[in-house]
JSON list of C-alpha atoms and ligand atoms in Angstrom, two decimals:
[
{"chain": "U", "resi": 1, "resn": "UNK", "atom": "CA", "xyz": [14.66, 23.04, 85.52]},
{"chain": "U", "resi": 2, "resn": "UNK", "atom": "CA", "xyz": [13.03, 25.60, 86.92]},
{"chain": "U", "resi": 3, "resn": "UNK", "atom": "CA", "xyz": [10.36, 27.33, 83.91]},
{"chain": "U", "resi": 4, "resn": "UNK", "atom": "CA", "xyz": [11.66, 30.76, 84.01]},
{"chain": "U", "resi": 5, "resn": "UNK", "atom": "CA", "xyz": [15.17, 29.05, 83.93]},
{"chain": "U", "resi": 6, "resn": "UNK", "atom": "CA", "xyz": [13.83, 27.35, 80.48]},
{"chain": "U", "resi": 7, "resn": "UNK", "atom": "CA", "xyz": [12.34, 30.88, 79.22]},
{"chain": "U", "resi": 8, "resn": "UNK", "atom": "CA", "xyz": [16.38, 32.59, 79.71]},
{"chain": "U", "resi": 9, "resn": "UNK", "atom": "CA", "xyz": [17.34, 29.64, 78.21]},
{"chain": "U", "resi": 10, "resn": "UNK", "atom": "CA", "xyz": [15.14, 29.46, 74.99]},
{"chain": "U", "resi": 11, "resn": "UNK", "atom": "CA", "xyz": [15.76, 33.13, 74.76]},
{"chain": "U", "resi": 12, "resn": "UNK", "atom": "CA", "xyz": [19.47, 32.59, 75.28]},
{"chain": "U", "resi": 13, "resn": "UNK", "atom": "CA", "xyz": [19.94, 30.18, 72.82]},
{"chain": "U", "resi": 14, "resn": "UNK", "atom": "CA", "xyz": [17.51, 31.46, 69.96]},
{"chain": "U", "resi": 15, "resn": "UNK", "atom": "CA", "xyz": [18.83, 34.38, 68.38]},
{"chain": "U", "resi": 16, "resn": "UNK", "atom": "CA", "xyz": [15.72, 35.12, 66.63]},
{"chain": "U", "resi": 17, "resn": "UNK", "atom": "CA", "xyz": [12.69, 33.29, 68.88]},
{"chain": "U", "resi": 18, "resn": "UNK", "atom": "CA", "xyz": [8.55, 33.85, 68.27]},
{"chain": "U", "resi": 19, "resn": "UNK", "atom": "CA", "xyz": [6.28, 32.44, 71.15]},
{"chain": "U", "resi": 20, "resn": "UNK", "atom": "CA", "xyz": [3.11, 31.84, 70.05]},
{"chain": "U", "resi": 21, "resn": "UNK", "atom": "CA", "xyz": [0.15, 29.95, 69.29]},
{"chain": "U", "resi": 22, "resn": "UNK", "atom": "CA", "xyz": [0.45, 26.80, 67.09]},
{"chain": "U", "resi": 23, "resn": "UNK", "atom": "CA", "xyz": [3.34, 26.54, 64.33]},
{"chain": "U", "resi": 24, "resn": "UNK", "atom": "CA", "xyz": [4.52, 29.15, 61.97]},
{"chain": "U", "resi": 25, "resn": "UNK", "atom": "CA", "xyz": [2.18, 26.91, 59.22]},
{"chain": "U", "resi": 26, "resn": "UNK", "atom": "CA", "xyz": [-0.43, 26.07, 60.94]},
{"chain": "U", "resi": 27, "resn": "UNK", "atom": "CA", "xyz": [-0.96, 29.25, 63.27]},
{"chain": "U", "resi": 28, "resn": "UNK", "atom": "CA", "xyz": [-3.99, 28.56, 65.89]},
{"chain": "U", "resi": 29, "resn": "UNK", "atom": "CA", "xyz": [-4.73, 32.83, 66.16]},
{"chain": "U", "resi": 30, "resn": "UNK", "atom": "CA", "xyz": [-4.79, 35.70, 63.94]},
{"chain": "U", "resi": 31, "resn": "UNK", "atom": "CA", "xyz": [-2.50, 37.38, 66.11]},
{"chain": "U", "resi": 32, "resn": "UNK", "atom": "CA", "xyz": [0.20, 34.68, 65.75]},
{"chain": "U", "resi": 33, "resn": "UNK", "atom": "CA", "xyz": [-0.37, 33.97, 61.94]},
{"chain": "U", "resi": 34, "resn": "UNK", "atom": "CA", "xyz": [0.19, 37.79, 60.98]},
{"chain": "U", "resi": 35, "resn": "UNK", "atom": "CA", "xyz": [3.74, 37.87, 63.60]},
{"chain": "U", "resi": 36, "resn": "UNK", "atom": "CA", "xyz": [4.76, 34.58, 61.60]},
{"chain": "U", "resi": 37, "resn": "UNK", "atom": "CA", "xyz": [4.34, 35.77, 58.27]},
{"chain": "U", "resi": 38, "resn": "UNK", "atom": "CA", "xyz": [6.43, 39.02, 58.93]},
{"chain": "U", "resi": 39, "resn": "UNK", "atom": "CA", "xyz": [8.97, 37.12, 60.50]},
{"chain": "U", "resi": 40, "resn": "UNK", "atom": "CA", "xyz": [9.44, 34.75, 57.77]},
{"chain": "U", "resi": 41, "resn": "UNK", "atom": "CA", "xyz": [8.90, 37.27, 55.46]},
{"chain": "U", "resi": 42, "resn": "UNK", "atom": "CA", "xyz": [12.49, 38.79, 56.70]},
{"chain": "U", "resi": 43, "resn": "UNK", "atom": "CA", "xyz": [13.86, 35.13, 55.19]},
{"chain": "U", "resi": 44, "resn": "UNK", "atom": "CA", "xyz": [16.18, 33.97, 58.39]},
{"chain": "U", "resi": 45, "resn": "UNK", "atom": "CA", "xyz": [15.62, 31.16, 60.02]},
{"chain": "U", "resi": 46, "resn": "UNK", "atom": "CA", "xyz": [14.07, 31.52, 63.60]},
{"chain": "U", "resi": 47, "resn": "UNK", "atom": "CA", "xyz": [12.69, 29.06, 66.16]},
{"chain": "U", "resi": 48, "resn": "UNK", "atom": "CA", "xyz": [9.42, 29.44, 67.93]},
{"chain": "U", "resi": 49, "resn": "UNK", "atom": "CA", "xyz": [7.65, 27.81, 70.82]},
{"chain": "U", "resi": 50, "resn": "UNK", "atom": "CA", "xyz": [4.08, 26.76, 70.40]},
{"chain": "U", "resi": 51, "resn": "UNK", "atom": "CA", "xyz": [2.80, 28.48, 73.98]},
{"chain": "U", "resi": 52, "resn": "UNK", "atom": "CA", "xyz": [-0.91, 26.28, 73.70]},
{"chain": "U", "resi": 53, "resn": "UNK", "atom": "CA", "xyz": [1.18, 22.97, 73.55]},
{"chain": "U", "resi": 54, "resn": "UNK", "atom": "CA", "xyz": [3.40, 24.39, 76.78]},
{"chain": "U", "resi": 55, "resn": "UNK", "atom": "CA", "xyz": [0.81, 25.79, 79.41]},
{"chain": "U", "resi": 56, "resn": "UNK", "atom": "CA", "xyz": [3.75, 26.70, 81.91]},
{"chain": "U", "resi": 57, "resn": "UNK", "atom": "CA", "xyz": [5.28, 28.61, 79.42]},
{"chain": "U", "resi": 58, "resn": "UNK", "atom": "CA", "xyz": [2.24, 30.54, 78.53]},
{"chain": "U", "resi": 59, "resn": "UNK", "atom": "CA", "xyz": [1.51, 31.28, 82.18]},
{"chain": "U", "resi": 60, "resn": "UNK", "atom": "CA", "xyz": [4.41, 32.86, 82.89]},
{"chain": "U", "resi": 61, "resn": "UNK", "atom": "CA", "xyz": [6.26, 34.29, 79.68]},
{"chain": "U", "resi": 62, "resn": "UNK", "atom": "CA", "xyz": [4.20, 37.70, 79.91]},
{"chain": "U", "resi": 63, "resn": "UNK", "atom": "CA", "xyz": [5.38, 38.19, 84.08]},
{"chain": "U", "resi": 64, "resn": "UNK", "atom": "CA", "xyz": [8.86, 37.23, 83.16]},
{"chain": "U", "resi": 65, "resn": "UNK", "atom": "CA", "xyz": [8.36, 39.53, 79.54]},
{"chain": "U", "resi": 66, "resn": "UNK", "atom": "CA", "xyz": [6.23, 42.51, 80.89]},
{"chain": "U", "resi": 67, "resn": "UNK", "atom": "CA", "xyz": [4.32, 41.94, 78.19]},
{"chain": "U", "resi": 68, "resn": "UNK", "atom": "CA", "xyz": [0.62, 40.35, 78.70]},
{"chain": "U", "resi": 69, "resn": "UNK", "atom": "CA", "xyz": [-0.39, 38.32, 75.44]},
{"chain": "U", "resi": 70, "resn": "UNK", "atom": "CA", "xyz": [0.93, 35.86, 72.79]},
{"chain": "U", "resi": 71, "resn": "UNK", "atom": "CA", "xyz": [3.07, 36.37, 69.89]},
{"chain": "U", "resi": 72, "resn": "UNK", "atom": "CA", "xyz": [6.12, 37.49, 71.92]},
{"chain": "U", "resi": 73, "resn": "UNK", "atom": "CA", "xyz": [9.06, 37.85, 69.33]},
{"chain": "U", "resi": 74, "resn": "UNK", "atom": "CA", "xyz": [12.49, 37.75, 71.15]},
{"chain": "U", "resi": 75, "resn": "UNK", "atom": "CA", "xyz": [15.61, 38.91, 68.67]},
{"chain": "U", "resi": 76, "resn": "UNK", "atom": "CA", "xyz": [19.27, 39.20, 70.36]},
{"chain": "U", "resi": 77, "resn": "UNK", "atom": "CA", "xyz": [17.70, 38.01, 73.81]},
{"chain": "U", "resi": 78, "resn": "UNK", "atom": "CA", "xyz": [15.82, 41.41, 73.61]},
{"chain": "U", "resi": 79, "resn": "UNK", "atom": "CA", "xyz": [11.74, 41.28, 73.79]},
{"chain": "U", "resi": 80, "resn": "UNK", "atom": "CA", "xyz": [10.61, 43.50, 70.16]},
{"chain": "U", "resi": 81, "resn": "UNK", "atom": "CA", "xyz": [7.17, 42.81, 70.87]},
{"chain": "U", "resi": 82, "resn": "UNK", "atom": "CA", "xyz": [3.92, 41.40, 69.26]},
{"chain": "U", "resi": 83, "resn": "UNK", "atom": "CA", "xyz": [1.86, 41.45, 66.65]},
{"chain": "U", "resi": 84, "resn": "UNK", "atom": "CA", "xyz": [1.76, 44.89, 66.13]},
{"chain": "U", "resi": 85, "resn": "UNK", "atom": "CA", "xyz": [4.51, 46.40, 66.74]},
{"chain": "U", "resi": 86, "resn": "UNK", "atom": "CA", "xyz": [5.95, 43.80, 64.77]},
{"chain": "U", "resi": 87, "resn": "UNK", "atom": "CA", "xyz": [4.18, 44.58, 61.32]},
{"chain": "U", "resi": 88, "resn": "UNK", "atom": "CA", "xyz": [4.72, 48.06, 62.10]},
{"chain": "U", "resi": 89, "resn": "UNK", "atom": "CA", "xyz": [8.50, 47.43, 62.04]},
{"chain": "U", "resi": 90, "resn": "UNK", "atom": "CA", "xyz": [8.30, 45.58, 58.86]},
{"chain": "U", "resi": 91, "resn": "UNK", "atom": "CA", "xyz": [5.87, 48.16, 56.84]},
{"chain": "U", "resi": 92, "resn": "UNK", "atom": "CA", "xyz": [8.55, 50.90, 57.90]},
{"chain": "U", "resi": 93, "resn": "UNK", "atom": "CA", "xyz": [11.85, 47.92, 56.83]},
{"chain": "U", "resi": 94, "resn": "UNK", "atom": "CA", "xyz": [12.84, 48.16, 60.60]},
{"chain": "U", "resi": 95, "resn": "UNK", "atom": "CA", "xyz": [12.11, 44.43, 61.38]},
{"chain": "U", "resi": 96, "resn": "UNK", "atom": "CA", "xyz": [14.13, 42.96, 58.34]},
{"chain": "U", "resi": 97, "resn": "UNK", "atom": "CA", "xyz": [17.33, 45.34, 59.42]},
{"chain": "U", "resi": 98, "resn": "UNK", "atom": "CA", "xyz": [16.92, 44.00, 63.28]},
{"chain": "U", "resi": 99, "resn": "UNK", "atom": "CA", "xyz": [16.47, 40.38, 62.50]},
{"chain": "U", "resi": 100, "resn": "UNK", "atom": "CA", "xyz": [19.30, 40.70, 59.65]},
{"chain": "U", "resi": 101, "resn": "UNK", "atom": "CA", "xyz": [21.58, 42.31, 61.51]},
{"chain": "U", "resi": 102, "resn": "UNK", "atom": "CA", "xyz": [21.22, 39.70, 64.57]},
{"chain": "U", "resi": 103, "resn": "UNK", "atom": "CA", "xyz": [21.26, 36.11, 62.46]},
{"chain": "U", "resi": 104, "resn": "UNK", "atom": "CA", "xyz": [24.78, 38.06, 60.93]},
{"chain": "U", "resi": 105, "resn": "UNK", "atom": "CA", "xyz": [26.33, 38.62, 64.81]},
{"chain": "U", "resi": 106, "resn": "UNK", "atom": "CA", "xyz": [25.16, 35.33, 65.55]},
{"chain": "U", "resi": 107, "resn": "UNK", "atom": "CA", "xyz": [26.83, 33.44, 62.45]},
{"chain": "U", "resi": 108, "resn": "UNK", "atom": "CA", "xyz": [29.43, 35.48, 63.25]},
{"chain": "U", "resi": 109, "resn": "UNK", "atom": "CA", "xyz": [29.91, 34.44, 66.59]},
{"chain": "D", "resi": 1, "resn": "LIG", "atom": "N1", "xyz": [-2.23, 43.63, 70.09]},
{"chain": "D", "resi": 1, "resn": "LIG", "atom": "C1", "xyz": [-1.63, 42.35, 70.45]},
{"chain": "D", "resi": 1, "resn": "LIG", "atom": "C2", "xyz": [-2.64, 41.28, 70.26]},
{"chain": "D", "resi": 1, "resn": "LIG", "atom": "C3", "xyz": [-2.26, 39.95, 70.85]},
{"chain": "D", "resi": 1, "resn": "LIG", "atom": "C4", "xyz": [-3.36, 39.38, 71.72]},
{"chain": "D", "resi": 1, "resn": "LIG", "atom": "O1", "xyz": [-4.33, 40.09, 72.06]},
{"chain": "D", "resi": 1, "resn": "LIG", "atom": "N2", "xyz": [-3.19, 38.12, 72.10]},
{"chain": "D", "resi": 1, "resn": "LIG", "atom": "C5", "xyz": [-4.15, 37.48, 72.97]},
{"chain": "D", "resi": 1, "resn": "LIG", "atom": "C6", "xyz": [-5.04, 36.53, 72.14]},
{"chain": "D", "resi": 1, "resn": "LIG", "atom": "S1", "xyz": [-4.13, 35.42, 71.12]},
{"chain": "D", "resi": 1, "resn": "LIG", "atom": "C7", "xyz": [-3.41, 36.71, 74.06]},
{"chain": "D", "resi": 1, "resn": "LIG", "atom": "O2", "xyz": [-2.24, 36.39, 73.94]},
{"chain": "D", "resi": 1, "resn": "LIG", "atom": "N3", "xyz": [-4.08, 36.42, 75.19]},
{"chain": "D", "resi": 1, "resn": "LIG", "atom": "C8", "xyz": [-3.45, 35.74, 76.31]},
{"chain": "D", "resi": 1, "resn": "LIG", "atom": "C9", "xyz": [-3.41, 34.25, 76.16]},
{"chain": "D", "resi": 1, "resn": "LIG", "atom": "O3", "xyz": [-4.11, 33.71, 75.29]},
{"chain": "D", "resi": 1, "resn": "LIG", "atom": "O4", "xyz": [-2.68, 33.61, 76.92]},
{"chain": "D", "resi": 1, "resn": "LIG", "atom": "C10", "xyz": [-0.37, 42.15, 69.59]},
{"chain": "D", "resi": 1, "resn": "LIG", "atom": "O5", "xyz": [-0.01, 43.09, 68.91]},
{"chain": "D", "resi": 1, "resn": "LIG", "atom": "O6", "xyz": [0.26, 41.09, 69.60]}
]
């Protein structure tokens, strides 16, 4: 399959889906251990992709995103954004309502 063919797909199938580096417990960047916390501080499950142990997917994520660097968070096949923007969201309760709100369409579905 073609790698941008496995990105739709990932982002397809994942309702809630964090690219980054290493594992949501053993994060291998700042960056990526403060996006995992906030997401699992919202308490759904999510899946993630570690980008350093798939070098395809970390080369061309941020053309097929529009968005240059690494954590990516994906909710309802939608790109939210990275690190920052992320623990904005969450400091002002928008993240938890998004992420909420998606794992209940999906269950739903
Ligand atoms: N301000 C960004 C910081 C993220 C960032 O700078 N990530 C860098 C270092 S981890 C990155 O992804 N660089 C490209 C790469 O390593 O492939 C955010 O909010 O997520």
């Amino acid at each position: 399959m073609d790698i941008i063919d496995t990105i739709k797909d990932q982002i397809a199938n994942n309702t809630i889906l964090l690219y980054m580096k290493g594992s949501p417990n053993a994060p291998q960047c700042g960056f990526s251990s403060k996006a995992a916390q906030v997401v699992m501080a919202c308490g759904e499950k999510f899946a993630y992709v570690d980008i350093l142990q798939n070098p395809e997917i970390r080369a061309n994520l941020p053309k097929y995103a529009n968005w240059p660097t690494f954590p990516q968070l994906w909710v309802g096949g939608e790109l939210v954004g990275g690190s920052d923007i992320m623990t904005e969201m969450f400091e002002k309760g928008e993240l938890q309502t998004l992420i909420k709100e998606a794992a209940q369409k999906a269950s739903a579905e």
